[in-house]
CSV table of N, CA and C in Angstrom, one decimal:
chain,number,residue,atom,x,y,z
A,1,UNK,N,10.2,22.8,-15.0
A,1,UNK,CA,10.3,23.5,-16.2
A,1,UNK,C,9.6,22.9,-17.3
A,2,UNK,N,9.1,23.7,-18.0
A,2,UNK,CA,8.2,23.4,-19.3
A,2,UNK,C,8.8,23.6,-20.4
A,3,UNK,N,9.3,23.0,-21.3
A,3,UNK,CA,9.6,23.2,-22.6
A,3,UNK,C,8.8,22.8,-23.8
A,4,UNK,N,8.9,23.7,-24.7
A,4,UNK,CA,7.8,23.7,-25.9
A,4,UNK,C,8.8,22.7,-27.1
A,5,UNK,N,8.5,21.7,-27.6
A,5,UNK,CA,9.1,21.6,-28.8
A,5,UNK,C,8.3,21.5,-30.1
A,6,UNK,N,8.8,22.0,-31.3
A,6,UNK,CA,7.7,21.8,-32.6
A,6,UNK,C,8.3,20.7,-33.2
A,7,UNK,N,7.1,19.7,-33.3
A,7,UNK,CA,7.0,18.2,-33.9
A,7,UNK,C,6.9,18.5,-35.4
A,8,UNK,N,7.7,18.0,-36.5
A,8,UNK,CA,7.4,18.1,-37.8
A,8,UNK,C,6.3,17.2,-38.2
A,9,UNK,N,5.5,17.6,-39.2
A,9,UNK,CA,4.2,17.1,-39.4
A,9,UNK,C,4.3,15.6,-39.9
A,10,UNK,N,5.4,15.4,-40.4
A,10,UNK,CA,5.6,14.1,-41.0
A,10,UNK,C,5.7,13.1,-39.7
A,11,UNK,N,6.3,13.6,-38.8
A,11,UNK,CA,6.0,12.6,-37.3
A,11,UNK,C,5.0,12.9,-36.5
A,12,UNK,N,4.5,14.2,-36.7
A,12,UNK,CA,3.1,14.1,-35.7
A,12,UNK,C,2.2,13.1,-36.1
A,13,UNK,N,2.0,13.1,-37.5
A,13,UNK,CA,0.8,12.0,-37.8
A,13,UNK,C,1.1,10.7,-37.0
A,14,UNK,N,2.4,10.3,-36.7
A,14,UNK,CA,2.6,9.0,-36.0
A,14,UNK,C,2.6,9.2,-34.5
A,15,UNK,N,2.6,10.4,-33.9
A,15,UNK,CA,2.8,10.5,-32.5
A,15,UNK,C,1.1,10.9,-31.8
A,16,UNK,N,0.5,11.3,-33.0
A,16,UNK,CA,-0.7,12.0,-32.3
A,16,UNK,C,-2.0,10.8,-32.2
A,17,UNK,N,-1.6,10.0,-30.9
A,17,UNK,CA,-2.8,9.2,-30.7
A,17,UNK,C,-2.8,8.8,-29.2
A,18,UNK,N,-3.7,8.5,-28.9
A,18,UNK,CA,-3.9,8.6,-27.2
A,18,UNK,C,-3.2,7.5,-26.5
A,19,UNK,N,-2.7,6.5,-27.1
A,19,UNK,CA,-2.1,5.4,-26.4
A,19,UNK,C,-0.6,5.8,-26.2
A,20,UNK,N,0.0,6.8,-27.0
A,20,UNK,CA,1.4,7.3,-26.7
A,20,UNK,C,1.5,8.4,-26.0
A,21,UNK,N,2.2,8.2,-24.7
A,21,UNK,CA,2.5,9.5,-23.9
A,21,UNK,C,3.7,9.9,-24.2
A,22,UNK,N,3.6,10.9,-24.8
A,22,UNK,CA,5.0,11.7,-25.4
A,22,UNK,C,5.8,12.0,-24.1
A,23,UNK,N,5.1,12.8,-23.0
A,23,UNK,CA,6.1,13.0,-21.9
A,23,UNK,C,6.6,12.0,-21.4
A,24,UNK,N,6.2,10.9,-21.2
A,24,UNK,CA,6.8,9.7,-20.4
A,24,UNK,C,8.0,9.2,-21.6
A,25,UNK,N,7.7,9.3,-22.8
A,25,UNK,CA,8.7,8.7,-23.8
A,25,UNK,C,9.9,9.6,-23.8
A,26,UNK,N,9.5,11.1,-23.7
A,26,UNK,CA,10.7,12.0,-23.6
A,26,UNK,C,11.7,12.2,-22.6
A,27,UNK,N,10.9,11.9,-21.3
A,27,UNK,CA,11.5,11.9,-19.9
A,27,UNK,C,12.5,10.6,-20.1
A,28,UNK,N,12.0,9.4,-20.6
A,28,UNK,CA,12.8,8.3,-20.7
A,28,UNK,C,14.1,8.2,-21.6
A,29,UNK,N,13.7,8.9,-22.7
A,29,UNK,CA,15.1,9.3,-23.5
A,29,UNK,C,16.0,10.2,-22.9
A,30,UNK,N,15.3,11.6,-22.3
A,30,UNK,CA,16.4,12.3,-22.1
A,30,UNK,C,17.4,11.8,-20.7
A,31,UNK,N,16.5,10.8,-20.0
A,31,UNK,CA,17.3,10.1,-19.0
A,31,UNK,C,18.4,9.3,-19.5
A,32,UNK,N,18.0,8.4,-20.6
A,32,UNK,CA,19.3,7.5,-20.8
A,32,UNK,C,20.1,8.2,-21.7
A,33,UNK,N,19.8,9.5,-22.3
A,33,UNK,CA,20.8,10.0,-23.3
A,33,UNK,C,21.7,10.9,-22.1
A,34,UNK,N,21.1,11.3,-21.1
A,34,UNK,CA,22.0,12.1,-20.2
A,34,UNK,C,22.9,11.7,-19.1
A,35,UNK,N,22.4,10.2,-19.0
A,35,UNK,CA,23.1,9.2,-18.3
A,35,UNK,C,23.2,9.6,-16.7
A,36,UNK,N,21.6,10.1,-16.3
A,36,UNK,CA,21.4,10.7,-15.1
A,36,UNK,C,21.7,9.8,-13.9
A,37,UNK,N,22.0,10.3,-12.8
A,37,UNK,CA,22.2,9.6,-11.7
A,37,UNK,C,20.8,9.0,-11.3
A,38,UNK,N,20.9,7.8,-10.5
A,38,UNK,CA,19.7,7.0,-10.0
A,38,UNK,C,18.8,7.9,-9.1
A,39,UNK,N,19.4,8.8,-8.4
A,39,UNK,CA,18.5,9.7,-7.3
A,39,UNK,C,17.8,10.7,-8.4
A,40,UNK,N,18.6,11.0,-9.4
A,40,UNK,CA,17.8,12.0,-10.1
A,40,UNK,C,16.7,11.7,-10.8
A,41,UNK,N,16.8,10.4,-11.4
A,41,UNK,CA,16.0,9.5,-12.2
A,41,UNK,C,14.7,9.3,-11.1
A,42,UNK,N,14.7,8.8,-10.3
A,42,UNK,CA,13.7,8.5,-9.6
A,42,UNK,C,12.9,9.5,-8.8
A,43,UNK,N,13.7,10.7,-8.8
A,43,UNK,CA,13.1,12.0,-8.5
A,43,UNK,C,12.0,12.2,-9.7
A,44,UNK,N,12.8,12.3,-10.8
A,44,UNK,CA,11.8,12.7,-12.0
A,44,UNK,C,10.7,11.6,-12.2
A,45,UNK,N,10.7,10.5,-12.1
A,45,UNK,CA,9.4,9.8,-11.9
A,45,UNK,C,8.7,10.1,-11.0
A,46,UNK,N,8.9,10.3,-9.7
A,46,UNK,CA,8.0,10.8,-8.9
A,46,UNK,C,7.5,11.9,-9.0
A,47,UNK,N,8.0,12.9,-9.6
A,47,UNK,CA,7.4,14.1,-10.1
A,47,UNK,C,6.5,13.9,-10.7
A,48,UNK,N,6.8,13.1,-11.9
A,48,UNK,CA,5.7,12.8,-12.9
A,48,UNK,C,4.6,12.1,-12.5
A,49,UNK,N,4.8,11.4,-11.6
A,49,UNK,CA,3.6,10.3,-10.9
A,49,UNK,C,2.5,11.4,-10.3
A,50,UNK,N,3.3,12.5,-9.4
A,50,UNK,CA,2.3,13.4,-9.1
A,50,UNK,C,1.5,14.2,-9.9
A,51,UNK,N,2.4,14.7,-11.1
A,51,UNK,CA,1.7,15.2,-11.8
A,51,UNK,C,0.6,14.9,-12.7
A,52,UNK,N,0.8,13.4,-13.1
A,52,UNK,CA,-0.3,12.7,-14.0
A,52,UNK,C,-1.4,12.2,-12.9
A,53,UNK,N,-1.2,12.0,-11.5
A,53,UNK,CA,-2.2,12.0,-10.6
A,53,UNK,C,-3.5,13.4,-10.6
A,54,UNK,N,-2.4,14.3,-10.9
A,54,UNK,CA,-3.4,15.8,-10.5
A,54,UNK,C,-4.0,15.8,-11.8
A,55,UNK,N,-3.6,15.7,-13.0
A,55,UNK,CA,-3.9,15.8,-14.3
A,55,UNK,C,-5.4,14.8,-14.2
A,56,UNK,N,-5.0,13.7,-13.9
A,56,UNK,CA,-6.4,12.8,-13.9
A,56,UNK,C,-7.5,13.0,-13.0
A,57,UNK,N,-7.1,13.8,-11.8
A,57,UNK,CA,-8.3,14.1,-11.0
A,57,UNK,C,-8.9,14.9,-11.5
A,58,UNK,N,-8.4,15.7,-12.0
A,58,UNK,CA,-9.1,17.1,-12.6
A,58,UNK,C,-9.7,16.5,-14.0
A,59,UNK,N,-9.5,15.5,-14.5
A,59,UNK,CA,-10.4,15.1,-15.8
A,59,UNK,C,-11.7,13.9,-15.5
A,60,UNK,N,-11.8,13.9,-14.1
A,60,UNK,CA,-13.0,12.6,-14.0
A,60,UNK,C,-14.4,13.1,-14.6
A,61,UNK,N,-14.8,14.3,-14.0
A,61,UNK,CA,-15.9,14.5,-14.7
A,61,UNK,C,-16.1,14.8,-15.8
A,62,UNK,N,-15.3,15.3,-16.5
A,62,UNK,CA,-15.2,15.8,-18.1
A,62,UNK,C,-15.1,14.4,-19.2
A,63,UNK,N,-14.2,13.7,-18.6
A,63,UNK,CA,-13.4,12.8,-19.5
A,63,UNK,C,-12.9,11.5,-18.8
A,64,UNK,N,-13.9,10.8,-18.1
A,64,UNK,CA,-13.7,9.6,-17.4
A,64,UNK,C,-12.4,8.7,-18.2
A,65,UNK,N,-12.7,8.5,-19.3
A,65,UNK,CA,-11.8,7.7,-20.1
A,65,UNK,C,-10.3,8.1,-20.2
A,66,UNK,N,-10.1,9.4,-20.5
A,66,UNK,CA,-8.9,9.9,-20.4
A,66,UNK,C,-8.2,10.0,-19.0
A,67,UNK,N,-9.3,10.4,-18.0
A,67,UNK,CA,-8.7,10.1,-16.4
A,67,UNK,C,-8.2,8.8,-16.2
A,68,UNK,N,-8.8,7.9,-16.9
A,68,UNK,CA,-8.2,6.7,-16.4
A,68,UNK,C,-6.6,6.4,-17.0
A,69,UNK,N,-6.3,6.7,-17.9
A,69,UNK,CA,-5.1,6.8,-18.8
A,69,UNK,C,-4.1,7.6,-17.8
A,70,UNK,N,-4.7,8.5,-17.5
A,70,UNK,CA,-3.7,9.8,-16.7
A,70,UNK,C,-3.5,9.1,-15.4
A,71,UNK,N,-4.5,8.5,-14.4
A,71,UNK,CA,-4.3,7.7,-13.1
A,71,UNK,C,-3.5,6.5,-13.5
A,72,UNK,N,-3.4,5.8,-14.7
A,72,UNK,CA,-2.6,4.5,-14.8
A,72,UNK,C,-1.4,5.3,-15.0
A,73,UNK,N,-1.0,6.3,-15.6
A,73,UNK,CA,0.7,6.8,-16.0
A,73,UNK,C,0.9,7.1,-14.7
A,74,UNK,N,0.3,7.9,-13.7
A,74,UNK,CA,0.6,8.3,-12.2
A,74,UNK,C,1.4,6.7,-11.8
A,75,UNK,N,0.4,5.9,-11.8
A,75,UNK,CA,0.9,4.5,-11.2
A,75,UNK,C,2.1,3.9,-11.7
A,76,UNK,N,2.0,4.1,-13.0
A,76,UNK,CA,3.2,3.6,-13.9
A,76,UNK,C,4.5,4.4,-13.5
A,77,UNK,N,4.5,5.8,-13.2
A,77,UNK,CA,5.4,6.3,-12.9
A,77,UNK,C,6.1,5.9,-11.6
A,78,UNK,N,5.2,5.9,-10.9
A,78,UNK,CA,5.4,5.5,-9.3
A,78,UNK,C,6.4,3.9,-9.2
A,79,UNK,N,5.5,3.3,-9.9
A,79,UNK,CA,6.4,1.8,-10.0
A,79,UNK,C,7.5,1.9,-10.6
A,80,UNK,N,7.9,2.8,-11.5
A,80,UNK,CA,9.4,3.0,-12.0
A,80,UNK,C,9.9,3.5,-10.8
A,81,UNK,N,9.4,4.8,-10.3
A,81,UNK,CA,10.4,5.3,-9.2
A,81,UNK,C,10.8,4.6,-8.0
A,82,UNK,N,9.7,3.5,-7.8
A,82,UNK,CA,10.1,2.5,-6.6
A,82,UNK,C,10.8,1.2,-7.2
A,83,UNK,N,10.9,1.3,-8.5
A,83,UNK,CA,11.8,0.1,-8.9
A,83,UNK,C,13.3,0.6,-9.3
A,84,UNK,N,13.5,1.7,-9.5
A,84,UNK,CA,14.5,2.2,-9.7
A,84,UNK,C,15.5,2.7,-8.0
A,85,UNK,N,14.8,2.6,-7.1
A,85,UNK,CA,15.0,2.9,-5.9
A,85,UNK,C,15.3,1.5,-5.2
A,86,UNK,N,14.6,0.5,-5.6
A,86,UNK,CA,14.9,-0.8,-4.8
A,86,UNK,C,15.2,-2.0,-5.5
A,87,UNK,N,15.1,-2.2,-7.1
A,87,UNK,CA,15.1,-3.1,-7.6
A,87,UNK,C,16.4,-3.0,-8.7
A,88,UNK,N,17.4,-2.9,-8.3
A,88,UNK,CA,18.8,-3.0,-9.2
A,88,UNK,C,18.7,-3.7,-10.5
A,89,UNK,N,18.4,-5.2,-10.4
A,89,UNK,CA,18.3,-6.2,-11.6
A,89,UNK,C,17.3,-5.7,-12.6
A,90,UNK,N,16.3,-5.3,-12.2
A,90,UNK,CA,15.2,-4.8,-13.1
A,90,UNK,C,15.6,-3.4,-13.8
A,91,UNK,N,16.0,-2.8,-12.9
A,91,UNK,CA,16.2,-1.2,-13.5
A,91,UNK,C,17.5,-1.2,-14.3
A,92,UNK,N,18.5,-2.2,-14.2
A,92,UNK,CA,19.5,-2.5,-15.2
A,92,UNK,C,19.0,-2.7,-16.6
A,93,UNK,N,18.2,-3.7,-16.3
A,93,UNK,CA,17.7,-4.5,-17.7
A,93,UNK,C,16.7,-3.4,-18.4
A,94,UNK,N,16.1,-2.9,-18.0
A,94,UNK,CA,15.4,-1.7,-18.3
A,94,UNK,C,15.9,-0.5,-19.1
A,95,UNK,N,17.1,-0.2,-18.2
A,95,UNK,CA,18.0,0.8,-18.9
A,95,UNK,C,18.9,0.2,-20.3
A,96,UNK,N,19.3,-1.3,-20.0
A,96,UNK,CA,19.9,-1.7,-21.3
A,96,UNK,C,18.9,-1.9,-22.5
A,97,UNK,N,17.9,-1.8,-22.2
A,97,UNK,CA,16.8,-2.2,-23.3
A,97,UNK,C,16.6,-0.8,-23.7
A,98,UNK,N,16.6,0.1,-23.0
A,98,UNK,CA,16.1,1.4,-23.2
A,98,UNK,C,14.6,2.0,-23.3
A,99,UNK,N,14.0,1.1,-22.7
A,99,UNK,CA,12.4,1.2,-22.4
A,99,UNK,C,11.7,0.4,-21.6
A,100,UNK,N,10.8,0.6,-21.2
A,100,UNK,CA,9.9,0.0,-20.1
A,100,UNK,C,8.9,-1.1,-20.7
A,101,UNK,N,8.5,-2.3,-20.6
A,101,UNK,CA,7.4,-3.0,-21.1
A,101,UNK,C,6.7,-3.5,-20.2
A,102,UNK,N,5.6,-3.9,-20.5
A,102,UNK,CA,4.2,-4.0,-19.5
A,102,UNK,C,5.1,-5.5,-18.7
A,103,UNK,N,5.8,-6.3,-19.1
A,103,UNK,CA,6.4,-7.4,-18.1
A,103,UNK,C,7.2,-6.7,-16.9
A,104,UNK,N,7.8,-5.8,-17.5
A,104,UNK,CA,8.6,-5.0,-16.4
A,104,UNK,C,8.0,-4.7,-15.1
A,105,UNK,N,6.7,-4.0,-15.4
A,105,UNK,CA,6.0,-3.5,-14.5
A,105,UNK,C,5.5,-4.6,-13.7
A,106,UNK,N,4.9,-5.7,-14.1
A,106,UNK,CA,4.2,-6.7,-13.4
A,106,UNK,C,5.4,-7.4,-12.3
A,107,UNK,N,6.5,-7.6,-13.2
A,107,UNK,CA,7.7,-8.1,-12.2
A,107,UNK,C,8.2,-7.7,-11.1
A,108,UNK,N,7.9,-5.9,-11.6
A,108,UNK,CA,8.6,-5.0,-10.5
A,108,UNK,C,7.8,-5.1,-9.1
A,109,UNK,N,6.3,-5.1,-9.7
A,109,UNK,CA,5.3,-5.1,-8.5
A,109,UNK,C,5.3,-6.3,-7.8
A,110,UNK,N,5.4,-7.5,-8.2
A,110,UNK,CA,5.8,-8.5,-7.8
A,110,UNK,C,7.2,-8.7,-6.7
A,111,UNK,N,8.0,-8.0,-6.9
A,111,UNK,CA,9.1,-7.9,-6.3
A,111,UNK,C,9.0,-6.9,-5.2
A,112,UNK,N,8.2,-5.9,-5.7
A,112,UNK,CA,8.0,-4.8,-4.7
A,112,UNK,C,7.2,-5.4,-3.5
A,113,UNK,N,6.4,-5.7,-3.8
A,113,UNK,CA,5.4,-6.7,-2.6
A,113,UNK,C,6.3,-7.2,-1.4
A,114,UNK,N,7.5,-7.6,-1.7
A,114,UNK,CA,8.1,-8.5,-0.6
A,114,UNK,C,8.7,-7.3,0.0
A,115,UNK,N,9.0,-6.0,-0.6
A,115,UNK,CA,9.5,-4.9,0.2
A,115,UNK,C,8.5,-4.0,1.3
A,116,UNK,N,7.4,-3.9,0.2
A,116,UNK,CA,6.1,-3.0,0.8
A,116,UNK,C,5.0,-3.4,1.0
A,117,UNK,N,4.9,-4.7,0.9
A,117,UNK,CA,3.6,-5.7,1.2
A,117,UNK,C,2.6,-5.6,0.4
A,118,UNK,N,1.6,-6.5,0.5
A,118,UNK,CA,0.5,-7.0,-0.5
A,118,UNK,C,-0.2,-5.7,-1.1
A,119,UNK,N,-0.6,-4.5,-0.5
A,119,UNK,CA,-1.2,-3.4,-1.1
A,119,UNK,C,-0.4,-3.1,-2.2
A,120,UNK,N,0.5,-2.9,-2.4
A,120,UNK,CA,1.3,-2.4,-3.8
A,120,UNK,C,0.6,-3.3,-4.9
A,121,UNK,N,0.5,-4.5,-5.1
A,121,UNK,CA,0.1,-5.4,-6.0
A,121,UNK,C,-1.4,-5.0,-6.3
A,122,UNK,N,-2.4,-4.9,-5.3
A,122,UNK,CA,-3.5,-4.4,-5.5
A,122,UNK,C,-3.7,-3.2,-5.8
A,123,UNK,N,-3.0,-2.1,-5.6
A,123,UNK,CA,-3.1,-0.8,-6.1
A,123,UNK,C,-2.6,-0.9,-7.7
A,124,UNK,N,-1.4,-1.7,-7.9
A,124,UNK,CA,-1.2,-1.7,-9.7
A,124,UNK,C,-2.4,-2.4,-10.0
A,125,UNK,N,-2.9,-3.4,-9.7
A,125,UNK,CA,-4.1,-4.0,-10.5
A,125,UNK,C,-5.0,-3.2,-10.7
A,126,UNK,N,-5.1,-2.4,-9.8
A,126,UNK,CA,-6.4,-1.4,-9.9
A,126,UNK,C,-6.3,-0.7,-10.8
A,127,UNK,N,-4.6,0.1,-10.9
A,127,UNK,CA,-4.2,1.0,-12.3
A,127,UNK,C,-4.3,0.3,-13.4
A,128,UNK,N,-4.0,-1.0,-13.3
A,128,UNK,CA,-4.2,-1.6,-14.6
A,128,UNK,C,-5.4,-1.7,-15.2
A,129,UNK,N,-6.3,-2.0,-14.6
A,129,UNK,CA,-7.8,-2.4,-14.5
A,129,UNK,C,-8.1,-0.9,-15.0
A,130,UNK,N,-7.9,0.1,-14.9
A,130,UNK,CA,-8.4,1.4,-15.3
A,130,UNK,C,-7.6,1.8,-16.6
A,131,UNK,N,-6.2,1.3,-16.9
A,131,UNK,CA,-5.7,1.4,-18.0
A,131,UNK,C,-6.6,0.6,-19.2
A,132,UNK,N,-6.8,-0.9,-19.0
A,132,UNK,CA,-7.3,-1.7,-19.8
A,132,UNK,C,-8.9,-1.5,-19.9
A,133,UNK,N,-9.7,-1.6,-18.9
A,133,UNK,CA,-11.1,-1.5,-19.0
A,133,UNK,C,-11.5,-0.1,-19.2
A,134,UNK,N,-10.8,0.8,-18.3
A,134,UNK,CA,-11.7,2.1,-18.4
A,134,UNK,C,-11.2,2.9,-19.6
A,135,UNK,N,-9.6,3.0,-19.9
A,135,UNK,CA,-8.8,3.5,-21.2
A,135,UNK,C,-9.1,2.8,-22.6
A,136,UNK,N,-8.4,1.6,-22.6
A,136,UNK,CA,-8.6,0.9,-23.9
A,136,UNK,C,-9.9,0.4,-24.3
A,137,UNK,N,-10.6,-0.1,-23.4
A,137,UNK,CA,-12.1,-0.4,-23.7
A,137,UNK,C,-13.0,0.6,-23.7
A,138,UNK,N,-12.7,1.6,-23.1
A,138,UNK,CA,-13.5,3.0,-23.0
A,138,UNK,C,-14.8,2.7,-22.4
A,139,UNK,N,-14.5,2.0,-21.2
A,139,UNK,CA,-15.9,1.7,-20.5
A,139,UNK,C,-15.8,2.6,-19.0
A,140,UNK,N,-14.9,3.3,-19.1
A,140,UNK,CA,-15.1,3.9,-17.8
A,140,UNK,C,-16.4,5.2,-17.6
A,141,UNK,N,-16.9,5.3,-16.5
A,141,UNK,CA,-18.0,6.2,-16.0
A,141,UNK,C,-17.0,7.0,-14.8
A,142,UNK,N,-17.8,8.2,-14.6
A,142,UNK,CA,-17.2,8.9,-13.4
A,142,UNK,C,-17.1,7.8,-12.1
A,143,UNK,N,-18.5,7.3,-12.0
A,143,UNK,CA,-18.2,6.5,-10.8
A,143,UNK,C,-17.4,5.4,-10.9
A,144,UNK,N,-17.1,4.9,-12.0
A,144,UNK,CA,-16.2,3.7,-12.1
A,144,UNK,C,-14.8,4.2,-11.5
A,145,UNK,N,-14.4,5.4,-11.9
A,145,UNK,CA,-13.1,5.9,-11.7
A,145,UNK,C,-13.0,6.6,-10.3
A,146,UNK,N,-14.1,7.1,-9.7
A,146,UNK,CA,-14.0,7.3,-8.4
A,146,UNK,C,-13.9,6.3,-7.6
A,147,UNK,N,-14.3,5.0,-8.0
A,147,UNK,CA,-14.2,4.1,-7.0
A,147,UNK,C,-12.9,3.4,-6.8
A,148,UNK,N,-12.2,3.9,-7.9
A,148,UNK,CA,-10.7,3.3,-7.9
A,148,UNK,C,-9.7,4.4,-7.4
A,149,UNK,N,-9.7,5.6,-7.5
A,149,UNK,CA,-8.9,6.6,-7.3
A,149,UNK,C,-7.9,6.6,-5.9
A,150,UNK,N,-8.7,5.8,-4.9
A,150,UNK,CA,-7.5,5.9,-3.6
A,150,UNK,C,-6.7,4.7,-3.7
A,151,UNK,N,-6.8,3.7,-4.6
A,151,UNK,CA,-5.7,2.9,-4.7
A,151,UNK,C,-4.5,3.6,-5.5
A,152,UNK,N,-5.1,4.4,-6.6
A,152,UNK,CA,-3.8,4.9,-7.3
A,152,UNK,C,-3.1,6.2,-6.5
A,153,UNK,N,-4.0,7.0,-5.7
A,153,UNK,CA,-3.4,8.0,-4.7
A,153,UNK,C,-2.2,7.4,-3.8
A,154,UNK,N,-2.9,5.9,-3.1
A,154,UNK,CA,-2.0,5.4,-2.2
A,154,UNK,C,-0.5,5.0,-2.9
A,155,UNK,N,-0.7,4.6,-4.2
A,155,UNK,CA,0.6,4.2,-4.9
A,155,UNK,C,1.4,5.7,-5.1
A,156,UNK,N,0.5,6.5,-5.3
A,156,UNK,CA,1.5,7.6,-6.0
A,156,UNK,C,2.3,8.3,-4.3
A,157,UNK,N,1.4,8.1,-3.6
A,157,UNK,CA,2.0,8.6,-1.9
A,157,UNK,C,2.8,8.0,-1.6
A,158,UNK,N,3.2,6.9,-2.0
A,158,UNK,CA,4.7,5.9,-1.6
A,158,UNK,C,6.0,6.7,-2.2
A,159,UNK,N,6.0,7.5,-3.4
A,159,UNK,CA,7.0,8.0,-4.1
A,159,UNK,C,7.0,9.4,-3.7
A,160,UNK,N,6.1,9.9,-2.7
A,160,UNK,CA,6.2,11.6,-2.7
A,160,UNK,C,7.4,11.9,-2.0
A,161,UNK,N,8.2,11.1,-0.9
A,161,UNK,CA,9.3,11.3,-0.2
A,161,UNK,C,10.4,11.5,-1.0
A,162,UNK,N,10.3,10.5,-2.0
A,162,UNK,CA,11.7,10.5,-3.3
A,162,UNK,C,11.8,11.5,-4.1
A,163,UNK,N,10.8,12.5,-4.2
A,163,UNK,CA,11.2,13.4,-4.9
A,163,UNK,C,12.1,14.7,-4.5
A,164,UNK,N,12.6,14.4,-3.0
A,164,UNK,CA,13.7,15.5,-2.5
A,164,UNK,C,13.1,16.6,-2.1
């Protein structure tokens, strides 16, 4: 489902920045407000991971820097889904706080490594590299992104079965 929301100009000036992902923010707020069951929450994050992956793949040729951020967001949503499914303590802490922080992702990946093996850490590290070097430092080239795509794809593949 796609819903359009009109944002007042006074707020738009604060949210119209490349480092803010409105879609993930709105999803997290809706999940929190609606008090959705964990399975629905996992499915929502898995669906968003697949969507961001698809968008990132389409952007590589025309805007590799933005592609990096979409691919990172795909990995981030995949880690959220896996964390919610496997790591109750971290999931509870995030719910209580109302948002994810960077340290939550790194702690989650460290714990998920025990469940899924070492590859998940490497795949996350690749996504983090895309986020920092490729997006924030704006150093991404098409080749740079293409060399890292498979790791992000594998991470997102892990959550495809969680969509239902």
